[in-house]
Each structure stands twice: as structure tokens, then as C-alpha cells.
XYZ file of C-alpha atoms in Angstrom:
663
model
C -23.633 -97.223 -8.392
C -21.213 -99.273 -6.329
C -20.760 -102.984 -6.792
C -22.943 -105.352 -4.483
C -21.816 -105.694 -0.601
C -22.368 -107.798 1.878
C -24.001 -107.926 5.174
C -22.929 -110.573 7.879
C -25.342 -111.872 10.228
C -25.363 -113.498 13.415
C -28.589 -115.055 15.524
C -26.794 -114.151 18.429
C -27.687 -110.255 18.036
C -29.168 -108.307 15.992
C -27.232 -106.373 12.807
C -28.003 -103.187 11.703
C -27.166 -101.947 8.144
C -27.608 -98.764 5.763
C -29.431 -99.784 2.454
C -29.208 -97.288 -0.514
C -32.134 -97.201 -2.929
C -31.366 -99.318 -6.023
C -28.082 -100.887 -4.408
C -28.169 -104.644 -4.195
C -27.279 -105.885 -0.722
C -26.167 -109.671 -0.243
C -26.652 -110.999 3.184
C -24.440 -113.628 4.326
C -26.480 -116.144 6.160
C -23.871 -119.108 6.164
C -21.232 -117.820 8.128
C -22.866 -117.797 11.829
C -25.609 -120.360 11.852
C -27.203 -122.222 14.852
C -25.997 -125.552 15.336
C -27.804 -128.527 13.407
C -29.311 -126.082 11.110
C -29.518 -127.112 7.450
C -32.200 -124.725 6.042
C -33.480 -121.397 6.333
C -36.261 -118.873 5.367
C -36.648 -115.118 5.005
C -39.118 -112.741 5.581
C -38.885 -109.100 5.628
C -40.875 -105.745 5.503
C -42.865 -104.586 2.949
C -40.453 -102.108 1.873
C -37.939 -104.404 1.245
C -37.238 -106.519 -1.979
C -35.791 -110.118 -1.230
C -34.727 -112.207 -3.925
C -32.777 -115.596 -4.132
C -29.438 -115.915 -6.620
C -28.910 -119.732 -6.802
C -27.826 -122.055 -9.753
C -30.523 -123.971 -10.851
C -28.374 -126.850 -11.983
C -27.698 -127.287 -8.586
C -30.490 -126.001 -6.287
C -34.308 -126.826 -6.659
C -36.363 -123.955 -6.114
C -38.251 -124.987 -2.756
C -42.221 -125.467 -2.623
C -45.058 -124.078 -0.776
C -43.846 -123.822 2.635
C -40.620 -125.764 2.315
C -37.367 -123.785 3.226
C -34.087 -123.031 0.994
C -31.065 -125.612 1.938
C -28.233 -124.065 3.958
C -25.765 -124.292 0.753
C -23.210 -121.975 -0.119
C -24.103 -121.801 -3.372
C -27.596 -120.055 -2.820
C -27.474 -116.399 -1.415
C -29.673 -113.396 -0.235
C -30.161 -110.467 -1.658
C -32.067 -107.613 -0.833
C -32.486 -104.049 -1.928
C -35.221 -101.126 -1.075
C -36.829 -98.889 -3.210
C -37.702 -95.711 -0.875
C -35.765 -93.933 1.478
C -36.514 -94.872 5.083
C -38.932 -92.190 7.125
C -36.555 -93.212 10.524
C -33.677 -94.999 11.183
C -33.770 -98.779 11.459
C -37.608 -98.862 10.471
C -36.964 -102.365 7.929
C -36.688 -105.162 8.980
C -35.297 -108.641 7.676
C -35.371 -111.857 9.410
C -33.680 -115.247 8.759
C -35.014 -118.402 10.614
C -32.971 -121.607 10.455
C -34.269 -124.771 10.697
C -32.930 -128.805 11.110
C -34.185 -132.165 9.761
C -36.554 -133.259 9.657
C -38.830 -130.045 9.525
C -39.529 -128.718 12.952
C -39.236 -125.178 14.833
C -36.695 -123.103 14.227
C -33.195 -123.428 15.774
C -32.634 -119.656 15.913
C -33.109 -116.746 14.039
C -30.921 -113.569 12.523
C -32.399 -110.346 12.212
C -31.323 -107.667 10.249
C -32.811 -103.798 11.047
C -32.134 -101.525 7.822
C -31.956 -97.763 6.998
C -33.231 -97.050 3.483
C -31.074 -93.750 2.245
C -32.114 -92.125 -1.348
C -28.563 -91.076 -2.599
C -28.306 -90.501 -6.392
C -26.524 -88.038 -8.697
C -28.364 -87.133 -11.668
C -27.752 -85.069 -14.667
C -29.428 -84.725 -18.202
C -28.082 -88.518 -19.724
C -31.056 -88.720 -22.024
C -30.292 -85.512 -23.595
C -33.482 -83.968 -23.464
C -32.334 -80.879 -22.044
C -33.996 -81.593 -18.452
C -32.380 -83.622 -15.464
C -34.206 -86.854 -15.262
C -33.616 -89.651 -12.501
C -32.170 -92.833 -14.039
C -31.024 -96.235 -12.894
C -29.417 -96.184 -16.447
C -25.771 -96.521 -16.852
C -24.449 -92.801 -15.892
C -20.597 -93.874 -15.543
C -20.360 -94.404 -19.336
C -20.577 -92.408 -22.416
C -22.060 -93.376 -25.624
C -21.907 -91.849 -29.199
C -24.989 -92.129 -31.747
C -28.824 -91.461 -31.748
C -29.311 -94.543 -29.343
C -26.316 -93.172 -27.111
C -26.727 -91.605 -23.888
C -24.595 -89.605 -21.590
C -24.324 -86.238 -19.987
C -22.882 -83.135 -22.068
C -21.127 -80.340 -20.880
C -20.363 -76.535 -22.338
C -17.338 -74.847 -22.233
C -18.316 -71.341 -20.357
C -15.945 -69.568 -22.467
C -18.201 -66.693 -23.073
C -18.607 -63.553 -21.036
C -22.234 -62.809 -19.384
C -21.099 -59.921 -17.124
C -20.441 -56.914 -19.157
C -18.339 -55.615 -15.872
C -15.604 -58.640 -16.454
C -12.857 -58.392 -18.954
C -12.229 -61.884 -18.899
C -14.192 -65.226 -20.038
C -16.596 -66.688 -17.412
C -14.579 -69.866 -17.316
C -11.747 -67.859 -15.647
C -13.654 -66.772 -12.433
C -14.330 -68.883 -9.614
C -17.620 -67.103 -8.323
C -20.387 -66.394 -10.435
C -20.409 -62.816 -11.815
C -23.914 -63.188 -13.776
C -26.594 -65.466 -12.939
C -27.239 -65.832 -16.580
C -23.892 -67.647 -16.540
C -25.741 -70.798 -14.927
C -27.735 -71.534 -18.270
C -24.319 -72.363 -19.862
C -23.706 -74.984 -17.255
C -25.076 -78.178 -17.345
C -27.722 -78.772 -13.772
C -27.069 -81.764 -11.597
C -29.612 -82.842 -8.893
C -28.028 -84.625 -6.029
C -30.855 -86.938 -3.774
C -29.829 -86.934 -0.199
C -32.670 -88.428 0.872
C -32.787 -90.209 4.661
C -33.357 -89.625 8.318
C -31.256 -86.859 9.238
C -30.073 -88.874 12.279
C -28.116 -90.794 9.455
C -25.824 -88.175 8.659
C -24.458 -88.162 12.451
C -22.775 -91.032 11.158
C -22.341 -90.739 7.758
C -21.635 -87.838 5.070
C -21.827 -86.912 1.554
C -18.692 -86.331 -0.257
C -18.417 -84.976 -3.861
C -15.319 -85.841 -5.724
C -13.708 -85.302 -9.295
C -10.676 -87.102 -10.369
C -7.397 -85.264 -10.290
C -7.213 -85.264 -14.089
C -10.359 -84.180 -14.188
C -10.381 -81.348 -11.738
C -8.528 -78.872 -14.187
C -11.353 -79.382 -16.841
C -14.392 -78.786 -14.806
C -15.618 -76.393 -11.902
C -18.920 -77.425 -9.939
C -20.891 -75.297 -8.072
C -23.620 -75.729 -5.396
C -27.031 -73.631 -5.156
C -27.473 -73.042 -1.494
C -31.293 -71.579 -1.139
C -31.373 -67.940 -2.442
C -31.065 -66.035 -5.498
C -27.980 -64.071 -5.677
C -24.862 -64.500 -6.826
C -23.337 -65.277 -3.629
C -25.833 -68.457 -3.132
C -24.021 -70.072 -5.599
C -20.394 -71.490 -4.324
C -17.566 -73.578 -5.964
C -17.121 -76.611 -4.430
C -15.066 -78.773 -7.041
C -12.449 -77.600 -9.734
C -9.058 -76.720 -10.007
C -7.162 -77.282 -6.503
C -10.257 -78.650 -5.096
C -10.711 -82.775 -5.486
C -13.269 -83.380 -2.862
C -16.100 -81.496 -1.182
C -18.074 -82.743 1.945
C -22.131 -81.848 1.231
C -23.328 -79.240 3.424
C -26.501 -81.159 3.920
C -29.171 -79.211 5.762
C -31.947 -81.415 7.996
C -34.748 -82.374 6.032
C -33.026 -81.203 2.850
C -33.814 -84.042 0.384
C -32.175 -82.502 -3.035
C -29.425 -80.239 -3.597
C -28.871 -78.459 -7.123
C -25.431 -78.740 -8.463
C -24.270 -76.656 -11.673
C -21.563 -78.234 -13.838
C -19.113 -75.925 -15.885
C -16.747 -77.113 -18.364
C -13.550 -75.387 -18.549
C -11.416 -77.211 -21.423
C -12.449 -78.335 -25.007
C -11.234 -81.440 -26.095
C -7.608 -81.592 -27.134
C -4.415 -83.717 -27.724
C -4.111 -84.195 -24.259
C -7.832 -84.746 -23.382
C -10.539 -86.918 -24.767
C -13.239 -84.438 -23.578
C -14.410 -87.209 -20.657
C -14.969 -86.006 -17.204
C -16.853 -87.357 -14.347
C -18.370 -85.939 -11.053
C -19.352 -88.479 -8.045
C -20.776 -88.885 -4.574
C -19.922 -90.816 -1.977
C -21.975 -92.021 1.207
C -19.165 -92.530 3.803
C -19.250 -94.134 6.876
C -17.283 -91.900 9.675
C -17.703 -94.065 12.529
C -14.775 -96.277 11.048
C -11.001 -95.497 10.427
C -10.270 -94.832 7.947
C -13.387 -93.786 6.486
C -15.229 -96.197 4.273
C -17.562 -95.089 1.194
C -20.565 -97.547 1.236
C -21.346 -96.909 -2.314
C -20.703 -93.807 -4.934
C -22.643 -93.074 -7.681
C -20.502 -91.494 -10.898
C -22.117 -89.597 -13.920
C -19.829 -89.065 -16.988
C -19.701 -85.885 -19.138
C -18.371 -85.348 -22.321
C -17.024 -81.954 -23.379
C -19.081 -80.504 -26.413
C -17.067 -79.861 -29.272
C -16.097 -76.515 -30.988
C -18.052 -77.139 -34.889
C -17.311 -74.839 -37.973
C -19.602 -74.196 -40.163
C -19.721 -74.541 -44.111
C -20.801 -71.933 -46.737
C -23.847 -74.128 -47.248
C -25.210 -72.776 -43.746
C -27.301 -69.978 -43.757
C -25.484 -66.681 -43.169
C -26.466 -64.089 -39.977
C -23.806 -61.833 -39.569
C -20.949 -60.614 -42.450
C -17.755 -58.976 -41.013
C -15.713 -56.843 -42.688
C -12.907 -54.166 -42.071
C -12.660 -50.543 -42.985
C -9.020 -49.735 -44.045
C -7.027 -46.952 -45.457
C -4.230 -47.470 -47.699
C -2.225 -45.365 -50.357
C -5.145 -46.279 -52.667
C -7.449 -44.675 -50.488
C -10.148 -45.988 -48.078
C -11.783 -49.326 -49.013
C -15.545 -47.375 -48.618
C -16.801 -48.332 -51.763
C -15.839 -52.284 -51.235
C -18.021 -51.602 -48.049
C -20.754 -50.471 -49.640
C -20.708 -53.430 -51.928
C -20.458 -55.777 -49.177
C -23.551 -53.739 -47.681
C -25.861 -54.332 -50.753
C -24.885 -57.930 -50.362
C -25.960 -58.201 -47.047
C -28.789 -56.637 -47.898
C -30.121 -59.142 -50.326
C -29.165 -61.899 -48.393
C -30.975 -61.106 -45.129
C -27.846 -61.053 -42.934
C -26.384 -58.197 -40.465
C -23.327 -56.086 -41.982
C -20.702 -55.724 -39.259
C -18.234 -53.117 -39.934
C -14.855 -53.361 -37.708
C -13.417 -49.970 -37.680
C -9.868 -49.096 -38.361
C -8.980 -48.324 -34.744
C -10.181 -51.881 -33.937
C -8.298 -53.546 -36.892
C -5.158 -51.099 -36.829
C -5.734 -51.239 -40.491
C -5.845 -54.870 -40.863
C -8.001 -55.982 -43.507
C -7.812 -59.589 -43.444
C -10.580 -60.722 -40.919
C -10.944 -64.000 -42.479
C -7.218 -64.958 -41.384
C -7.680 -63.875 -38.216
C -10.959 -65.877 -36.767
C -13.026 -68.733 -37.847
C -16.735 -68.488 -36.397
C -18.253 -71.871 -35.111
C -20.750 -72.805 -32.210
C -20.843 -75.106 -29.267
C -24.293 -77.223 -27.986
C -25.644 -78.641 -25.465
C -29.118 -80.027 -25.257
C -30.444 -77.315 -23.161
C -28.180 -74.306 -24.717
C -26.033 -73.233 -27.713
C -24.119 -70.147 -28.473
C -21.438 -69.278 -31.313
C -17.512 -69.317 -30.348
C -14.875 -67.487 -32.044
C -11.948 -69.727 -32.684
C -9.421 -66.617 -33.051
C -6.172 -67.623 -35.127
C -2.268 -67.672 -34.126
C -1.883 -64.958 -37.176
C -1.608 -62.206 -34.356
C -1.323 -59.585 -36.527
C -3.278 -55.839 -36.290
C -6.785 -57.384 -36.055
C -5.429 -59.788 -32.722
C -7.361 -58.272 -30.192
C -10.908 -57.956 -31.755
C -12.150 -61.585 -31.291
C -11.201 -60.960 -28.005
C -12.173 -57.767 -26.994
C -15.157 -57.214 -29.532
C -16.695 -60.542 -30.288
C -16.637 -62.475 -26.777
C -19.370 -61.444 -24.872
C -22.650 -62.516 -23.592
C -23.681 -65.779 -25.204
C -20.649 -65.560 -27.455
C -17.654 -67.604 -27.118
C -13.876 -67.303 -27.812
C -11.192 -70.056 -27.952
C -7.497 -69.780 -29.494
C -4.777 -72.118 -29.651
C -0.901 -70.744 -28.849
C 1.622 -69.483 -31.500
C 4.258 -72.004 -32.190
C 7.498 -71.355 -30.822
C 9.116 -70.614 -34.185
C 5.907 -68.238 -35.052
C 3.027 -68.318 -36.978
C 3.574 -68.901 -40.799
C 1.076 -67.846 -43.367
C -0.684 -71.598 -43.363
C -1.493 -70.916 -39.722
C -4.049 -67.693 -40.871
C -7.555 -69.201 -41.071
C -8.405 -68.347 -44.527
C -6.345 -71.893 -44.702
C -9.468 -73.355 -42.889
C -12.441 -74.501 -44.581
C -15.225 -77.047 -43.559
C -17.303 -79.364 -46.161
C -21.320 -79.552 -46.171
C -22.300 -82.804 -44.616
C -21.085 -85.859 -47.048
C -21.116 -89.600 -47.151
C -17.835 -91.364 -47.697
C -18.080 -95.318 -48.309
C -21.238 -95.603 -46.434
C -19.546 -93.545 -43.469
C -21.629 -90.299 -42.437
C -20.153 -86.950 -41.651
C -23.548 -85.346 -40.857
C -21.628 -81.994 -39.849
C -19.094 -82.752 -42.871
C -15.310 -82.514 -42.594
C -12.710 -79.690 -42.194
C -10.530 -79.046 -44.582
C -6.603 -77.836 -43.641
C -4.566 -76.255 -46.015
C -0.314 -78.027 -46.054
C 1.983 -79.198 -47.598
C 2.550 -82.513 -49.531
C 2.424 -85.850 -47.218
C 5.825 -86.550 -46.315
C 7.331 -83.436 -47.371
C 9.030 -80.705 -45.121
C 6.977 -77.860 -46.559
C 4.917 -75.517 -44.439
C 2.037 -76.832 -42.211
C -0.864 -75.191 -40.129
C 0.329 -75.149 -36.110
C 0.023 -78.909 -34.661
C -1.482 -77.374 -31.619
C -4.097 -76.160 -34.205
C -4.283 -79.454 -36.506
C -4.872 -81.187 -32.883
C -7.562 -79.137 -31.480
C -9.668 -79.550 -34.639
C -9.191 -83.637 -34.962
C -9.756 -83.811 -31.277
C -13.388 -82.485 -31.833
C -14.191 -85.790 -33.179
C -17.386 -84.640 -35.315
C -15.449 -83.242 -38.496
C -12.281 -85.198 -38.973
C -10.368 -82.970 -40.653
C -8.365 -83.605 -44.124
C -5.182 -82.120 -45.186
C -5.041 -80.680 -48.377
C -2.233 -79.521 -50.300
C -2.085 -75.784 -50.339
C 1.931 -75.159 -49.902
C 2.138 -74.714 -53.848
C 0.427 -70.964 -53.258
C 2.438 -68.375 -52.201
C 0.169 -67.331 -49.278
C -0.908 -70.909 -49.018
C -4.388 -70.702 -48.294
C -6.985 -73.382 -49.402
C -9.884 -70.429 -49.958
C -7.121 -69.465 -53.103
C -8.426 -72.839 -54.930
C -11.694 -74.172 -53.573
C -15.364 -73.321 -52.016
C -18.498 -74.787 -51.420
C -21.810 -73.364 -52.595
C -25.410 -74.302 -51.890
C -27.325 -75.029 -54.359
C -31.169 -75.818 -55.157
C -31.045 -79.232 -56.518
C -31.240 -82.498 -54.558
C -27.299 -82.928 -53.857
C -27.588 -79.352 -52.101
C -23.898 -78.315 -52.737
C -21.629 -77.967 -55.263
C -17.048 -77.736 -54.893
C -16.085 -75.053 -56.873
C -12.014 -75.641 -57.635
C -10.265 -73.001 -59.290
C -9.416 -74.212 -63.114
C -6.418 -72.928 -65.147
C -7.685 -75.634 -67.958
C -10.703 -74.085 -67.954
C -9.696 -70.473 -68.302
C -7.226 -71.793 -71.014
C -9.913 -73.574 -73.172
C -12.196 -70.484 -72.544
C -9.423 -68.071 -73.898
C -8.821 -70.671 -76.941
C -12.473 -70.538 -77.455
C -12.800 -66.968 -77.954
C -9.533 -66.507 -80.056
C -11.239 -69.237 -82.378
C -14.074 -67.262 -82.462
C -11.859 -64.050 -83.508
C -11.727 -62.336 -80.308
C -8.099 -62.891 -79.740
C -7.429 -58.856 -79.397
C -9.973 -58.818 -76.705
C -7.726 -58.006 -73.099
C -7.506 -59.150 -69.798
C -7.698 -56.658 -67.170
C -9.664 -54.238 -70.005
C -10.534 -51.084 -67.658
C -8.320 -51.024 -65.232
C -5.941 -48.274 -65.180
C -3.166 -49.405 -62.973
C -2.567 -52.783 -64.842
C -1.136 -53.969 -67.851
C -3.450 -55.170 -70.597
C -2.665 -58.646 -71.949
C -5.152 -59.953 -75.051
C -6.050 -63.219 -75.267
C -3.437 -64.169 -78.506
C -0.872 -62.840 -75.653
C -1.685 -64.814 -72.993
C -1.835 -68.155 -74.748
C 1.229 -67.319 -76.300
C 3.000 -67.166 -73.464
C 4.960 -70.055 -72.625
C 6.127 -69.023 -69.098
C 2.210 -68.281 -68.270
C 1.047 -71.574 -69.689
C 3.450 -73.826 -68.133
C 2.998 -71.941 -64.740
C -0.641 -73.073 -64.797
C 0.048 -76.558 -66.061
C 2.180 -76.873 -62.968
C -0.849 -74.876 -61.039
C -3.256 -77.187 -62.787
C -1.593 -80.372 -61.535
C -1.657 -78.863 -57.566
C -5.245 -78.644 -58.197
C -5.835 -82.243 -59.793
C -4.240 -83.565 -56.960
C -6.497 -82.181 -54.628
C -9.218 -82.864 -56.545
C -8.559 -86.840 -56.128
C -8.263 -85.948 -52.394
C -11.275 -84.445 -52.268
C -13.229 -86.882 -54.194
C -11.561 -89.844 -52.223
C -12.169 -88.168 -48.435
C -15.500 -86.539 -49.167
C -17.429 -89.006 -51.336
C -17.503 -86.672 -54.386
C -18.345 -87.430 -58.161
C -16.875 -85.435 -60.955
C -20.542 -84.243 -61.201
C -20.480 -82.477 -57.741
C -17.783 -80.684 -58.952
C -17.698 -77.362 -60.736
C -14.243 -76.011 -62.503
C -14.179 -72.515 -62.194
C -11.988 -70.495 -65.029
C -8.337 -69.066 -63.003
C -5.105 -68.251 -64.259
C -2.007 -68.437 -61.689
C 1.418 -67.059 -62.581
C 4.787 -68.274 -60.385
C 6.763 -66.115 -58.292
C 9.867 -68.104 -57.648
C 8.474 -71.432 -56.719
C 4.836 -70.042 -55.326
C 1.580 -69.851 -57.298
C -0.328 -66.231 -57.272
C -3.219 -65.576 -58.403
C -2.879 -63.946 -62.198
C -6.224 -61.735 -62.277
C -8.665 -61.733 -59.034
C -9.549 -65.370 -58.007
C -13.005 -65.927 -58.362
C -13.191 -68.894 -56.216
C -12.138 -66.728 -53.626
C -15.836 -65.309 -53.130
C -17.873 -65.161 -49.962
C -20.941 -67.338 -50.405
C -24.255 -65.568 -48.503
C -26.739 -68.287 -49.168
C -27.685 -68.401 -52.963
C -25.896 -64.876 -53.205
C -22.024 -65.144 -54.211
C -19.931 -62.290 -53.557
C -17.059 -63.109 -56.570
C -14.418 -60.952 -57.295
C -14.522 -59.197 -60.360
C -12.066 -60.673 -62.760
C -11.866 -57.830 -65.457
C -11.262 -60.577 -67.848
C -11.726 -59.887 -71.679
C -15.077 -57.747 -73.339
C -16.738 -59.671 -75.914
C -19.723 -58.594 -76.901
C -19.941 -55.728 -74.025
C -19.476 -58.160 -71.185
C -16.729 -60.027 -69.263
C -16.494 -63.322 -70.689
C -15.117 -64.749 -67.372
C -18.207 -63.306 -65.561
C -20.182 -64.545 -68.094
C -18.520 -68.096 -67.964
C -19.055 -68.367 -64.345
C -22.817 -67.237 -64.354
C -23.412 -69.830 -66.948
C -22.095 -72.135 -64.543
C -23.494 -71.417 -61.567
C -26.801 -69.537 -62.001
C -28.650 -72.536 -63.111
C -27.759 -74.172 -59.930
C -30.154 -71.281 -58.271
C -27.131 -68.849 -57.313
C -26.713 -65.272 -57.884
C -23.540 -63.962 -59.029
C -22.345 -60.583 -57.935
C -19.178 -59.416 -59.197
C -17.115 -56.793 -56.863
C -14.237 -54.915 -57.681
C -11.432 -56.011 -54.629
C -8.807 -55.338 -57.527
C -6.943 -52.265 -55.199
C -7.876 -53.195 -51.894
C -7.280 -57.032 -51.721
C -6.254 -58.400 -54.857
C -3.077 -56.133 -55.438
C -2.411 -57.300 -51.692
C -2.259 -60.713 -52.176
C -5.901 -61.256 -51.157
C -9.333 -61.333 -52.504
C -13.034 -61.093 -51.133
C -13.052 -64.224 -49.022
C -10.048 -63.112 -47.180
C -11.135 -59.519 -46.173
C -14.370 -60.597 -45.142
C -15.968 -63.401 -42.489
C -19.489 -64.750 -41.700
C -21.319 -65.978 -38.978
C -23.551 -69.070 -40.235
C -26.375 -70.401 -38.181
C -25.357 -73.860 -36.405
C -26.528 -77.351 -38.143
C -29.759 -78.409 -37.017
C -28.126 -81.874 -36.634
C -27.042 -82.486 -33.079
C -23.569 -83.402 -32.692
C -23.939 -86.285 -30.098
C -25.883 -88.365 -32.654
C -22.310 -88.697 -34.619
C -20.490 -92.044 -34.526
C -16.967 -90.874 -34.677
């Protein structure tokens, strides 16, 4: 509400004023008084609340029929709690007295009209608009917080449209209203009042490109919802109809938070006196909103849909891999979504193209696909095939220098909820692969990093992935859900664990067992040969040092202990200055609840079983996980990727509400 204002009274003639419900008004009873007046009394209509503001150290409250001293330190404050039925139907009278007490020396009369003007949104975050006299102008995080929320209207509800809903200045579907935040404008006052006053809705210039406001005008057709505020529309004179007491508005978000946008916007209504020049707003009611963020889901959230591409290359189609994914999805009770060749243009790396997340307000939530700057064969798939009713889309532009390998979203991951040094991250933290601090190596595009940080609810952590040829975090880490109290484990690729395993098998007499046994297109390497290969050993000492650096970062930034980490045996080899997986990278798996689709490593066969597979089973199955090893060697591994790179998973949103976070 507006700050308190003062109305000057005079005993020479009546005064008239408008008083908004809930707004305190000072009465100036000192400037124009009868000669000889030293005291005054106040009376008023039953609909007027009157109270005195004074300093008890200087003024003693009068007793009985005594009057207040006509002292500058005593103020009269009034308010009304309901709208008037007619103009000037409320009254306040100030009576002035001299000394000794006698008859009144004169009277000042004020006629009031009460107007109930209010702008209300879901500031209590209950999913419903409720009238409140509390603080609507500010926005507070946390479980005890308050403030209204806008969702970015980034889906496409009308099947006739080819664009996101937020690009339209007119409604294309009534379903679109569900993606907006309802606001109620109360405008209860005698109709005659609006002959001299008008209601004006306003948005600040800086906010006008971030939000749009539609006004409902009676009917239930698309044409009954008119855009009144938004880009290039900063104010709107409300077209109030006679007898109309409430007007329904719908507020649409246009932009996610970003480096140049905190996410906060506001909407105001002013009651403006048109009798004066310039016109003067008598008071203003303002509601602040925060734009709902884009939230990424970690592997520990239950799967809903598994995406994979159908492709054809020199080795034939990946039909066998698709069948394996179909079986895995069936076990995990999630839906398999196959992107056909005509839509992927033989680009199989669907994890690199996009990342699934969601956005949420108290009244609504929907998934949002984040399209990477990568832009290869799959570049049109997120926009053309995934964007739709209640499925949003967001992207950030390609750097001027062009996208690098680290701009692919295999280079993004999210941790489960963690607590770090007493600070809670109930939605986890986003992990971004990067170069070493203060080095000039490869990094993810600044536009993407800025966007992820600006969401505020999943504080990003940069880890070191630039040591890898492809350079993605999914090549050396992943998270899996577990059935114990901790609820998850971090899996790290471990050359040390692999070399130790091979040494144990050699010592047990299996030194001639060969890596790549069973593969037709790969030279076999015995355990003895691999352990004797100094170049391979040195390559893996280097790879282990890089992973160890990340291990310490992850323990520090995610509050992890050693028992939260599982080392998965894996070898790497250097090509030039960068590392590649020596055999299919088992950490680069797809996680569907307790079912893990793990790249088949084709490790040494001992007693009829792959010793690498057996080691991984022994590490993960006691945690309640089911390991399914899938052959991706020709279709993915030989092309410098694995199962995680070639799949994507949409998951259930967190049950935790992001507005309860304290950033």
C-alpha cells in the first residue's frame, strides 16, 4: 500500500476525501483552527476507525470527557474497513475547545468515501489467491517465506501453433491460463467515484519484457482475454464496468532467471485522481513475483521416459541396442521413446543434445527440456518433437566462437539432495565439466553456466573434465539410488581399482585371461600384457590423478564421505594430451531406478564370467541395485560415447518445493 497521506481540515467549510480500505490517513487538525482553541475532540461514523498517535512521554491521554491538547505531537489517524455504498457516506467531525472547558468554538467536518482497491495473488503459495493485508511488495525464500510465483509459459498448448505460448500476444488455448498466475483486482466503490478517479495497472520498464498480463472480460472464449501489459505496454487504464467489484487477471512469465535478470518482477495498481493536473495517484498496491526456476533432476529421481535414437551406420542399425533398452525400460516400468532416423538425422547422442528438467508454481508444474548449444543432427528434435502441451522448452545461444564439446549436456549432471557444512541443498547441486581453475582450457559456454547459476536453487559446481578427449562429466562419474539410509552413492571411474583387480587376478593365476575376449573387431590384451604396458600404466596414473582431484572437490562441495563413493574399475588411454576409455566406460551408464544399464566391458573371462562385471556386481548389488550389462561397443563405444551418451531420461520432479530453499 501507499504511505500514509494527510488531509487538511478547516472549520470554514467541509472537506472531502477518498479513503482506501486498510490505508491509514492522517488528519491535519492543527493548520486551520478557531481562535482561542486549545483542545479538540474527535467523533466519526461507525464505519470509520479513529486512533490517536502521540508520544506518551509528552502527552497524557485524556480521561473521561476530557479533550486532547491541540499539540503538534498529537496526530489523528483514520481508516475504513469496507467500501462505501454511496459517495461521502462516512463522516468524521473535529470539535475545538478553549480553556476553561466550555462549548465548542468550532467544528471541522470531513466527508469520506471508502474504496476497496487491492491487488491479490497467491502470496501464501497455497495454489489459491487469497486476500491479504500482509507484505505483498517483497519476496522471501524459505519454509516461512511468502511471495507470489510466476511460471515461464514456455510450453505450446495449442496444436495449431508452431511457437511457444510466451511468443503470443493473444491466447491460443484456454488451457494456457493454467500456465499463468491468477491475480484478483478488487475495485469495490460507488460507481460515481470513477467519474473522477481511474484505476491504472503498471509494470516497471525493466519488467515489461519479462511478463505479460491478460485481463478477463466476462466470457469464456479466447477473445475474452485481452493482453493489457507486457513488452511495449507499461500501463493500462482498467475498464471497470458499473457495479464491478472484482476483475480477474492472469500473469504470464516470459523469461527464466539469468545473469541479467534476478527473477523478480512486480505488478501495481494505482487509484489516480483525474481532477488534478498532473494526475496524482492517491495510493498504489503492488505485488512482487519471482519467476519459477528451471530445475534439473538427478539419477536418484524415479524415471518416467527413456529416450534413445534409432540410427544406421557402417556396422548396420542399432536395433539390438534398442531392444536392450526396451527390455530395461520394461523392467523399470518407464516408457521407451525412440527418436527415428528421420528426426535425428543419424545423430545418436541424445544426452548431449538436451537435458530434462521441470518448472513449478504452487498451482502447476510441467517438464521443460533444456536444449544445448550443440546443434548437430538432433538440433530440431527438442523444439519440434518434445515442446508441446504442458512440456516446455528453453535454450541458450551458441557462443560466437561456436559450440565446443564441453557445451554438450553429457557434460552436465546433478547430485541428489546433500548437506554441506550445515547448509542444505534439498534439490542437489548441478555439476558442470570444465577446465582446471585459472587455466585456459575448455569450458562450457558462459551463457549456459550463467543460466544454471541464476536459477539459485541448485548451486552449480565446476569439476575438471577437460582432461578427457570428449570432455564430459559422465565419462568419470554418476550417481545411483540406494536402498540404505544414505539413499545414494557417487560412482567414480577408477583406474587404480581396475589395475588392482587385474593384479589380483594375475596373482591368482589368470594372467593370460584377455580383455576384449569375445569381440571380433578388437585386438585382445591379456592381463599380463596390460600390466606390463608402461604407457598404459602411465596413462592411468595420469587419469587417476585427474579423478582424484575431482574426488576431493566433490567431497568438499557435496559434503560426501569416503563411504559415499564407490570406485568402479576403469582404464583410460591417452590420445595426444587427452584421455579416452580403454574399454567400454561402465560409469557411463543409464540409471532407471534400481535398474542400471551398464556398458558391457568385455573384460577378462575367469571361470566363465567377466571379472569386471563380477566386480561391479559385487559393489552395487548389495546396495539394492540390479546390473544389466549391455553391448554398446560398435554402436557407441567405438564412436567415443557410451550408453549414457546415447540415452536420455525424463524423471519425476522433486517432492520438495523450490521456494522452501534458502539460497
